[in-house]
Short mmCIF file of C-alpha atoms and ligand atoms in Angstrom, two decimals:
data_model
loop_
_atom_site.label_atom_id
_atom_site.label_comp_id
_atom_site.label_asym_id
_atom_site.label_seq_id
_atom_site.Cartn_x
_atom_site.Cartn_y
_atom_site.Cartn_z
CA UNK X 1 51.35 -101.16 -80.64
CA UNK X 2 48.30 -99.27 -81.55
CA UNK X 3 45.41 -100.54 -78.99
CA UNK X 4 42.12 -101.58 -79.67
CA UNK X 5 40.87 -99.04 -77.22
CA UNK X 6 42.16 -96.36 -75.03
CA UNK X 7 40.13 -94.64 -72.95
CA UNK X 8 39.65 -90.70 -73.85
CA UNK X 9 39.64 -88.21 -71.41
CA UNK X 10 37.95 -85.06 -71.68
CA UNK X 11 40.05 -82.74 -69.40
CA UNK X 12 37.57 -81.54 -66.73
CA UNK X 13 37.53 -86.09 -64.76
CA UNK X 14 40.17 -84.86 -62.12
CA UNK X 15 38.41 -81.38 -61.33
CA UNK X 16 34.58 -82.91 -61.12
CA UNK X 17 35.84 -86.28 -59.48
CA UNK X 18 37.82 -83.58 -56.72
CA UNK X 19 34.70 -81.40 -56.71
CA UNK X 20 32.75 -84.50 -55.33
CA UNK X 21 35.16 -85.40 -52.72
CA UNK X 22 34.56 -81.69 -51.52
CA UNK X 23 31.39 -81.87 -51.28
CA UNK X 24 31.48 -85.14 -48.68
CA UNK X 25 28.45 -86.52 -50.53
CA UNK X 26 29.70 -89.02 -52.76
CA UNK X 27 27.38 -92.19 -52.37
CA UNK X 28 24.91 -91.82 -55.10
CA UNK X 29 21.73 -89.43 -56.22
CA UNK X 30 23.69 -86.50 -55.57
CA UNK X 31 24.36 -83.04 -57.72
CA UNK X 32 26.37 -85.24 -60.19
CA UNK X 33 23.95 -87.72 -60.84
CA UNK X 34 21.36 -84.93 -61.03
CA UNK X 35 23.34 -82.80 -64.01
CA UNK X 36 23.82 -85.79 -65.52
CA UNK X 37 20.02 -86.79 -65.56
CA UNK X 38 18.67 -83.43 -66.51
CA UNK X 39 21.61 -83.94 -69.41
CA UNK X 40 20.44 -86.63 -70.74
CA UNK X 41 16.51 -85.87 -70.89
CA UNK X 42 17.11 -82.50 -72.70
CA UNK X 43 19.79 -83.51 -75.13
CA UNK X 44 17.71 -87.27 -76.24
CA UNK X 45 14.46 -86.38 -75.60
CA UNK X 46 14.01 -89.34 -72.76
CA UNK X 47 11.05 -89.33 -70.53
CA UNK X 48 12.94 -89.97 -67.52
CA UNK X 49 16.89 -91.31 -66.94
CA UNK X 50 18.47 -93.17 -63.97
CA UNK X 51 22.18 -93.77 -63.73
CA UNK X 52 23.01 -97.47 -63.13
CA UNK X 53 26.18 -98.39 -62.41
CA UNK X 54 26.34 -100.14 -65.88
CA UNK X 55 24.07 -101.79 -69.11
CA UNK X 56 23.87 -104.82 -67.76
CA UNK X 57 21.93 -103.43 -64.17
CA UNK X 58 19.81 -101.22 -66.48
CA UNK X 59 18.89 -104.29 -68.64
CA UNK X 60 18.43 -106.27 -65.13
CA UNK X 61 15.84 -103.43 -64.09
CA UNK X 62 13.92 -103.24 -67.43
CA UNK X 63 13.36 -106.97 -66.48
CA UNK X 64 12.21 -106.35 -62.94
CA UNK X 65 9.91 -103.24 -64.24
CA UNK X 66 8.91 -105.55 -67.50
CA UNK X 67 7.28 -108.33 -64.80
CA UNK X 68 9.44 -111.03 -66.40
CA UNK X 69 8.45 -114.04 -65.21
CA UNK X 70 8.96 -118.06 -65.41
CA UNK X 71 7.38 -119.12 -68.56
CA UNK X 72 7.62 -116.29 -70.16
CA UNK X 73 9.22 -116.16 -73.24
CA UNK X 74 11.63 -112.93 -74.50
CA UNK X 75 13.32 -112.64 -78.20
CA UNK X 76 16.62 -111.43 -78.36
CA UNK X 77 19.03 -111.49 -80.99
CA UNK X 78 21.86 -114.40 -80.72
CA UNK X 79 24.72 -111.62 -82.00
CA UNK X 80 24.81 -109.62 -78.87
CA UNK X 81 26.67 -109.34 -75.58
CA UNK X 82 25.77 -111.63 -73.10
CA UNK X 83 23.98 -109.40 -70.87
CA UNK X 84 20.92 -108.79 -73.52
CA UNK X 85 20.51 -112.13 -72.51
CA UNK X 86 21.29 -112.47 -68.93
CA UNK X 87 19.12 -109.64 -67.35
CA UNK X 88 15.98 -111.81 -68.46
CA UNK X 89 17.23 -115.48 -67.31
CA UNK X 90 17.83 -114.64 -64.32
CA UNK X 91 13.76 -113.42 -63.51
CA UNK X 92 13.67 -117.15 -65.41
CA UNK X 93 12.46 -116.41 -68.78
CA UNK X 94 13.21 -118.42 -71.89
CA UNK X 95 15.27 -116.77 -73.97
CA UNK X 96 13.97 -117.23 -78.08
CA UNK X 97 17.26 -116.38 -79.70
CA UNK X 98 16.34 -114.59 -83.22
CA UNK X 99 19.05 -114.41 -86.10
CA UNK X 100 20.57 -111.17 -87.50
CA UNK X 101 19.71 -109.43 -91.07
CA UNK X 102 21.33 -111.30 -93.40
CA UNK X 103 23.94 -107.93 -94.55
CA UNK X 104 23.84 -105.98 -91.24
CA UNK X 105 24.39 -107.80 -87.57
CA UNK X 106 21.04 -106.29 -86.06
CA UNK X 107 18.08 -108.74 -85.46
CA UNK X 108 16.13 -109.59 -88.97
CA UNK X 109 12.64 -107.56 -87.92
CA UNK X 110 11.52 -109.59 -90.94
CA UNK X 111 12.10 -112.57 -89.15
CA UNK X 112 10.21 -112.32 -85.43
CA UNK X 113 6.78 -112.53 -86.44
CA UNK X 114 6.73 -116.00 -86.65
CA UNK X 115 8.91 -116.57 -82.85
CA UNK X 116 5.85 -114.89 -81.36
CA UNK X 117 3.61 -117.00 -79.33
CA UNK X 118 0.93 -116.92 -76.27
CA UNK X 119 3.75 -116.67 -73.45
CA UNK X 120 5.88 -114.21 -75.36
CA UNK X 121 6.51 -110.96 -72.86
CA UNK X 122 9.31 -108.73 -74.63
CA UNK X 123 11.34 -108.03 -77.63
CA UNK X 124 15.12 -106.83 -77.17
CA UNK X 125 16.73 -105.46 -80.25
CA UNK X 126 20.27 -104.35 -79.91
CA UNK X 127 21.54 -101.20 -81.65
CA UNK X 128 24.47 -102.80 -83.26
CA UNK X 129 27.24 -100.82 -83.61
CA UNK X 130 25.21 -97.26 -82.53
CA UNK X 131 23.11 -98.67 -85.98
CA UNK X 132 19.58 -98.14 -85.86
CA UNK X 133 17.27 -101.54 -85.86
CA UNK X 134 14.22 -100.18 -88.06
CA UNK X 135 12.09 -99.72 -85.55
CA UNK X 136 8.50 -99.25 -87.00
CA UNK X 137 7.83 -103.01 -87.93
CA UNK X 138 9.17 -103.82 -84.21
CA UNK X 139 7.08 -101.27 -82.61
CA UNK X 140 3.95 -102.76 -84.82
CA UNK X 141 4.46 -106.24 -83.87
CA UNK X 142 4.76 -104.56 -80.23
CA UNK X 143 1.04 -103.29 -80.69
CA UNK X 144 -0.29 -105.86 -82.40
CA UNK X 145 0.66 -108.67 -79.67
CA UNK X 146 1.24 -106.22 -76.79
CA UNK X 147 4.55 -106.94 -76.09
CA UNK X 148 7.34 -104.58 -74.10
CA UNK X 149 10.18 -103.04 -76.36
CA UNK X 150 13.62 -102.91 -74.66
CA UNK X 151 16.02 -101.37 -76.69
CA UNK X 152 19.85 -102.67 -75.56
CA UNK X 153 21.04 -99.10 -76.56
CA UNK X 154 24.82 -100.12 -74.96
CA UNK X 155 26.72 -99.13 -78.27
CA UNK X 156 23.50 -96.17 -79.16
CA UNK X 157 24.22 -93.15 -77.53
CA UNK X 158 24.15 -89.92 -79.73
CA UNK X 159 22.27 -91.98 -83.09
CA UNK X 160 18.94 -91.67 -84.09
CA UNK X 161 15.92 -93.72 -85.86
CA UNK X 162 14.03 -91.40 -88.35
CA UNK X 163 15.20 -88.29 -86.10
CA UNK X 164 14.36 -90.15 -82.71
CA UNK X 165 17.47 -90.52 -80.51
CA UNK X 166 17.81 -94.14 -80.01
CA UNK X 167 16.76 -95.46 -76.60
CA UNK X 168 13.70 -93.04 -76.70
CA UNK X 169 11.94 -95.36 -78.76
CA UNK X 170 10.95 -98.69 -77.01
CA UNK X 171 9.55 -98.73 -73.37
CA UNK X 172 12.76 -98.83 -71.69
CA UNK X 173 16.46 -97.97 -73.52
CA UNK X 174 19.45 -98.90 -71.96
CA UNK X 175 23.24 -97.43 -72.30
CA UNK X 176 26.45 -98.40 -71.34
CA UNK X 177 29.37 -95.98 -70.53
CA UNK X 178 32.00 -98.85 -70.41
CA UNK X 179 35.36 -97.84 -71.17
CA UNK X 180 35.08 -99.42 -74.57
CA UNK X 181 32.00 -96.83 -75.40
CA UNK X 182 32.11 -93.49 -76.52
CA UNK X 183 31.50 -91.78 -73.48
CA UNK X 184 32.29 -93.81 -70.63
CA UNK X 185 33.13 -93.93 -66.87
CA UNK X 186 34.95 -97.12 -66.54
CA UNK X 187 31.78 -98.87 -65.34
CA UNK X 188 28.66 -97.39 -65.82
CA UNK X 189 25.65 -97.25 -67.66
CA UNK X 190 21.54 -95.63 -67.82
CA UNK X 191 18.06 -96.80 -68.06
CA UNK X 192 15.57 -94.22 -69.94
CA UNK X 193 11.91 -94.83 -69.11
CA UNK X 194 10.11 -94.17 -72.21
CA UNK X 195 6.15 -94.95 -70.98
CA UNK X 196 5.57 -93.18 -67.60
CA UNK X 197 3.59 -95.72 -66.05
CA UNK X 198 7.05 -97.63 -65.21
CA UNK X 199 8.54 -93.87 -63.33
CA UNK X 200 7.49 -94.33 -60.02
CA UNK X 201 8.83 -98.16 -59.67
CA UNK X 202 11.63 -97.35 -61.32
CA UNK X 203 13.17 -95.21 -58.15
CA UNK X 204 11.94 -97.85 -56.21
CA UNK X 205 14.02 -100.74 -57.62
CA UNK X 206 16.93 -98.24 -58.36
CA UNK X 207 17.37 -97.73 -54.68
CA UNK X 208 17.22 -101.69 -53.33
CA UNK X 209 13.35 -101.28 -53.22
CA UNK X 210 12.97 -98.58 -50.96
CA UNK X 211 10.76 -95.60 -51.17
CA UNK X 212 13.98 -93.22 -50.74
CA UNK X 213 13.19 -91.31 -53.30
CA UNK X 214 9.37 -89.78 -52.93
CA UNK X 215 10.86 -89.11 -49.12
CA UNK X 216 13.68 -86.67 -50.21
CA UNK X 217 11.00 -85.35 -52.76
CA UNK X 218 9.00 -84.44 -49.17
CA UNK X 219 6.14 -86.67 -50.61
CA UNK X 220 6.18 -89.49 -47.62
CA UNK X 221 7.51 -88.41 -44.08
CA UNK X 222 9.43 -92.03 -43.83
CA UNK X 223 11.12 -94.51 -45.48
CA UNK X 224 11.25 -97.91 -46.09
CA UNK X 225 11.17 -101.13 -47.95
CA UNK X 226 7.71 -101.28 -50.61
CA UNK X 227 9.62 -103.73 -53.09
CA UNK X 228 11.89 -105.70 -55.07
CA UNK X 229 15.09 -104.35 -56.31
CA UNK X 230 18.77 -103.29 -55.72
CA UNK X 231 21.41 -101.21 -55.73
CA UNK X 232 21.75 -99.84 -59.06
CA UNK X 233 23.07 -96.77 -59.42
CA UNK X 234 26.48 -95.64 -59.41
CA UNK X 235 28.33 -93.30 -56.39
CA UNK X 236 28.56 -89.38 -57.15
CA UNK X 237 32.42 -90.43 -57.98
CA UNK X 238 31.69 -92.10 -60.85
CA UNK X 239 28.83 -89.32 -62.39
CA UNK X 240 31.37 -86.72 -61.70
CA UNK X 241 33.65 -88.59 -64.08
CA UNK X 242 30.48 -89.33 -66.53
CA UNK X 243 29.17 -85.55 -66.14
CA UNK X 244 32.97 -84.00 -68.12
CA UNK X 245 32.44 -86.67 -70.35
CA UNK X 246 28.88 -85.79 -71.49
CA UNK X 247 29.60 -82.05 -71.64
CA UNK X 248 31.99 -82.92 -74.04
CA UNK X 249 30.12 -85.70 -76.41
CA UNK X 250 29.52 -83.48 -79.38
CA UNK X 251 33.31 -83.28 -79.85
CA UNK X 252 33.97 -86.67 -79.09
CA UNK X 253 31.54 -87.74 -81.58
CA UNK X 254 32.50 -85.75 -84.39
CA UNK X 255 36.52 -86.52 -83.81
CA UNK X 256 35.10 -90.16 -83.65
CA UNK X 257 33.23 -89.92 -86.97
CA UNK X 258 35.60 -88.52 -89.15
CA UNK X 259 38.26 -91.36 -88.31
CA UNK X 260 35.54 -93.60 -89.29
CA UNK X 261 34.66 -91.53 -92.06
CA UNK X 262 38.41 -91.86 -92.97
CA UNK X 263 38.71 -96.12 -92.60
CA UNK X 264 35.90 -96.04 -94.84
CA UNK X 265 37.38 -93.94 -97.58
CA UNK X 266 40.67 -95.61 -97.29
CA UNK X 267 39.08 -99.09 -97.58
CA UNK X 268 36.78 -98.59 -99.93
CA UNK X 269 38.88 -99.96 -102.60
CA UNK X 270 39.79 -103.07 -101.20
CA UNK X 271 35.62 -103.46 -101.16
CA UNK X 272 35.66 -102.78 -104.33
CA UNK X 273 37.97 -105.49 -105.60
CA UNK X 274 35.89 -107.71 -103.51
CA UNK X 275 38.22 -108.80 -100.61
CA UNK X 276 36.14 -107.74 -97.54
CA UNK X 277 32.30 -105.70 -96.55
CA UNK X 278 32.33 -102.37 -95.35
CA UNK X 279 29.74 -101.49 -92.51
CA UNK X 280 26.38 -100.75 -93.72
CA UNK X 281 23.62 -97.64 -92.70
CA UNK X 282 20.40 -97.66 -93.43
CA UNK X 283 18.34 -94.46 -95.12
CA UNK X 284 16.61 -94.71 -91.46
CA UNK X 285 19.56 -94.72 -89.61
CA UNK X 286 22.58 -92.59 -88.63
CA UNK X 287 25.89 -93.80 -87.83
CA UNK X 288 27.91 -92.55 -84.51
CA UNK X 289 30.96 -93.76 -85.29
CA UNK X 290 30.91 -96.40 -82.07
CA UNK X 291 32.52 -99.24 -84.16
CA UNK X 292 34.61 -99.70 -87.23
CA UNK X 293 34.42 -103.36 -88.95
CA UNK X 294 35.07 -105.41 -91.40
CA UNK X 295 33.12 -108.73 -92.99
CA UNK X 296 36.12 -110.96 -94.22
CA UNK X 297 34.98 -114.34 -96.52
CA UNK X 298 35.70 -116.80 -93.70
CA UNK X 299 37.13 -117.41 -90.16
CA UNK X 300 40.59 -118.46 -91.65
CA UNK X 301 40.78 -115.37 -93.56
CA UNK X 302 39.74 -113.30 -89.82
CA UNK X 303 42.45 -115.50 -88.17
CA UNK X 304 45.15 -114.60 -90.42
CA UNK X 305 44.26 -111.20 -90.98
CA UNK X 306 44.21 -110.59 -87.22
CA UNK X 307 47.75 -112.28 -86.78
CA UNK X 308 49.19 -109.93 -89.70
CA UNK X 309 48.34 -106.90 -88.23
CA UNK X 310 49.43 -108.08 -84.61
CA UNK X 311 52.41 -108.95 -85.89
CA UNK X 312 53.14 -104.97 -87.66
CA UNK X 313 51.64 -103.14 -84.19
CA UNK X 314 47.86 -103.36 -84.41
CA UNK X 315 45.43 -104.95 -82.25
CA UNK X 316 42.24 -105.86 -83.82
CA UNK X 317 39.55 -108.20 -82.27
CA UNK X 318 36.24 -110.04 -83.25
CA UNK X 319 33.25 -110.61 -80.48
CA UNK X 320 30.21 -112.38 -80.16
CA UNK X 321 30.08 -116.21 -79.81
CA UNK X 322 26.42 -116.54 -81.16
CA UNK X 323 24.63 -117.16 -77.54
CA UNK X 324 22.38 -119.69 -78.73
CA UNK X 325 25.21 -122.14 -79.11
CA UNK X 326 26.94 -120.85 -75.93
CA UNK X 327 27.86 -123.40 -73.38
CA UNK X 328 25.32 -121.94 -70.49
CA UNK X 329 22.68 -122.38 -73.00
CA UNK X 330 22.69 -124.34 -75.84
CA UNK X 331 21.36 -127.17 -74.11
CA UNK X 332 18.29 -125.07 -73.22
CA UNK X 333 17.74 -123.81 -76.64
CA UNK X 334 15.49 -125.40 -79.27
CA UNK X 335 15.28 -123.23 -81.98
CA UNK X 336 16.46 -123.28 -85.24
CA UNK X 337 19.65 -122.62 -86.93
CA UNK X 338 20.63 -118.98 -86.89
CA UNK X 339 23.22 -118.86 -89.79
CA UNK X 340 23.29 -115.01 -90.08
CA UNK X 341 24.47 -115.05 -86.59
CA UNK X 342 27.22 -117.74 -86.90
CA UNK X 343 28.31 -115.57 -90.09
CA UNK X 344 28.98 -112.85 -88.09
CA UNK X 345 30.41 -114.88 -85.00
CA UNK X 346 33.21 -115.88 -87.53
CA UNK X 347 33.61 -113.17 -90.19
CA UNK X 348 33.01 -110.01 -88.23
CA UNK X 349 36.64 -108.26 -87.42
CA UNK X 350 36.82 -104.74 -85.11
CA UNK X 351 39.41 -102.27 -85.89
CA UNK X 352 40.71 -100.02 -83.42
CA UNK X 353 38.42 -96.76 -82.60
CA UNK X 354 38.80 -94.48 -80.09
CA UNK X 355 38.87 -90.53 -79.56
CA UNK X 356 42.73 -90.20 -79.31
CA UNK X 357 43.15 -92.73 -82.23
CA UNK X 358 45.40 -90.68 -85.13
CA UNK X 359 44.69 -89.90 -88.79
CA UNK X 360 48.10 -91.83 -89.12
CA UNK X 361 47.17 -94.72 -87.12
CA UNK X 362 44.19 -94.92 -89.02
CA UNK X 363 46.44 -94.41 -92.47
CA UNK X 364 48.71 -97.11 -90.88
CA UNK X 365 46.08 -99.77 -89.96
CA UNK X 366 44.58 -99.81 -93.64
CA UNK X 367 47.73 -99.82 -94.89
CA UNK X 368 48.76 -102.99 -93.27
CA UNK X 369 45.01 -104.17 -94.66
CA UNK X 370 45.97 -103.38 -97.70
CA UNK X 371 49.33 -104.92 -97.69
CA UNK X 372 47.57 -107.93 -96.13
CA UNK X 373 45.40 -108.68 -99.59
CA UNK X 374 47.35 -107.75 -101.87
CA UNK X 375 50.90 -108.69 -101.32
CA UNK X 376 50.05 -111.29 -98.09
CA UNK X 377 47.44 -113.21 -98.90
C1 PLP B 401 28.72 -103.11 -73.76
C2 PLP B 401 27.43 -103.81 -73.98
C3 PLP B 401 26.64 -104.27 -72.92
C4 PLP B 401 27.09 -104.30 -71.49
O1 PLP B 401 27.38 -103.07 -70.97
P1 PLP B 401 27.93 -102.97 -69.45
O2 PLP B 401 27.84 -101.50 -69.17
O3 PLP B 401 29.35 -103.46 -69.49
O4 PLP B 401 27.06 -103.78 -68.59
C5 PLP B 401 25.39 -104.80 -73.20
N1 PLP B 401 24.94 -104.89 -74.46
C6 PLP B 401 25.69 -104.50 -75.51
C7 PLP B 401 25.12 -104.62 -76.88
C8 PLP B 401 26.96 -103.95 -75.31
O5 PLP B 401 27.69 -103.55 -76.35
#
């Protein structure tokens, strides 16, 4: 069976993870989580980074450092991963689902305007696929109504807007480094603090509200509780594991790009005759390879296509119930129909990608694509 994911290793895990046990410091903010900071903010131009022990907790403290309130009203896109979503209901927001571009699953910038009111607080937009959202009309509606960017950077590590590493951009970016993401740690994830007003809170919540942080830096002579927050970032274990990982993201990337360089050549043809969409990048945009998929014509063409190639060895998924019609809140949600969303809810199909994926398995996987339109169905 080729999986849909295997998690790559880079070589050095074992040695850094060991290194870390040696050191009998492994709860977190130690050397590990240091390299990996100073990483981060020299290679994407971030203000400042914390490790968090995943996207969602970096999402839950852009929400705590946005002031997210009840009543106050945050548009996210409906095509996204729960936790885009979930970081903001729980501070009791209302959630103002927006509906994806009509050719690309990203939020339709075109179509926000018009969901902004009094109470709104925040706009999320969602990298889709490590593809950027084009930024400049989000960061002038920003300006024009004063409203907090938070860019859900999850699947966005190592692309760029217009030459600006996504996650720099809004006031607050945040990554995941789930196994299913290019670089990844099992569970883990990073919150970049774009607008320096939000640093010194930011240590604050990261470490469950505690001054900690200015008392290690010998700027208070004690300790203690000044806010709200939690535990958010990860043990030295798991930024051992993330720091061999990010020393080794330029090859990653680039063995990652040229198998989906290679999917696209290879199914190129089958766009051309009309059965299926290939991914789309913007001019503004670059592509780092985090996803490879497909638009099909309708769910029953999806289902079938997904039982073909289970049934010769490969294991292709879809994602993404649209969360405006989700069962936790489409009772609470009274906007309007979202059909670009639902479109890609049903149509949208994942192929395998992942470091220590093959040039054969790729060769194999559109094969059985092809085999699937022309000969199947
Ligand atoms: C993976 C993902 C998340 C969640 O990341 P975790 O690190 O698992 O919390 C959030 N948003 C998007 C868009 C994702 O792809």
């Amino acid at each position: 069976m080729i999986d849909f994911n295997r998690p790559y290793l880079s070589g050095n895990e074992e040695k850094y993870i060991s290194s870390a046990l040696q050191r009998n410091k492994i709860s977190g903010n130690g050397e590990f989580t240091k390299k990996c900071h100073s990483i981060f903010e020299e290679k994407y131009d971030f203000k400042k980074v914390l490790l968090t022990t995943s996207c969602t907790d970096a999402l839950e403290m852009s929400a705590l450092l946005s002031d997210i309130k009840e009543g106050d009203e945050v548009i996210v896109p409906s095509y996204t991963f729960v936790s885009s979503a979930l970081a903001f209901i729980r501070e009791r927001a209302t959630i103002i689902f927006a509906d994806s571009c009509i050719n690309h699953p990203n939020i339709d910038v075109d179509q926000i305007e018009p969901l902004i009111t009094s109470k709104t607080k925040a706009i999320v937009v969602v990298h889709y696929a490590g593809v950027a959202v084009d930024m400049d009309k989000v960061i002038a509606l920003a300006q024009k109504y004063d409203l907090i960017i938070i860019e859900d950077a999850a699947q966005a590590i190592d692309s760029f807007y217009k030459g600006r590493p996504l996650g720099s951009i809004g006031d607050f970016g945040t990554f995941s480094f789930h196994e299913t993401k290019n670089i990844q740690c099992g569970e883990g994830g990073l919150l970049a603090i774009n607008t320096p007003k939000f640093n010194k809170r930011s240590e604050v919540l990261w470490e469950k509200g505690t001054n900690r942080a200015e008392f290690f830096r010998g700027e208070v002579n004690k300790y203690g509780w000044v806010d709200t927050g939690s535990s958010f970032l990860p043990s030295e274990i798991t930024s051992a594991y993330l720091l061999a990982q990010l020393e080794s993201i330029d090859k990653i990337q680039s063995i990652r790009k040229s198998l989906w360089e290679q999917y696209y050549n290879e199914l190129q043809q089958l766009e051309k005759a009309g059965y299926l969409t290939l991914p789309i990048i913007p001019d503004y945009a670059t592509n780092n390879a985090h996803m490879f998929y497909l638009i099909l014509d309708s769910i029953e063409t999806r289902t079938e296509l997904i039982s073909h190639l289970k049934s010769n060895g490969v294991h292709a998924v879809f994602h993404y119930l649209a969360l405006h019609k989700s069962p936790f809140y489409k009772e609470k949600y009274h906007g309007g129909d979202l059909p670009n969303s639902i479109k890609f809810e049903k149509q949208l199909l994942r192929l395998p990608l992942f470091a220590d994926l093959t040039n054969a398995e790729v060769s194999k996987i559109t094969g059985e694509i092809k085999s699937f339109f022309e000969n199947v169905k």
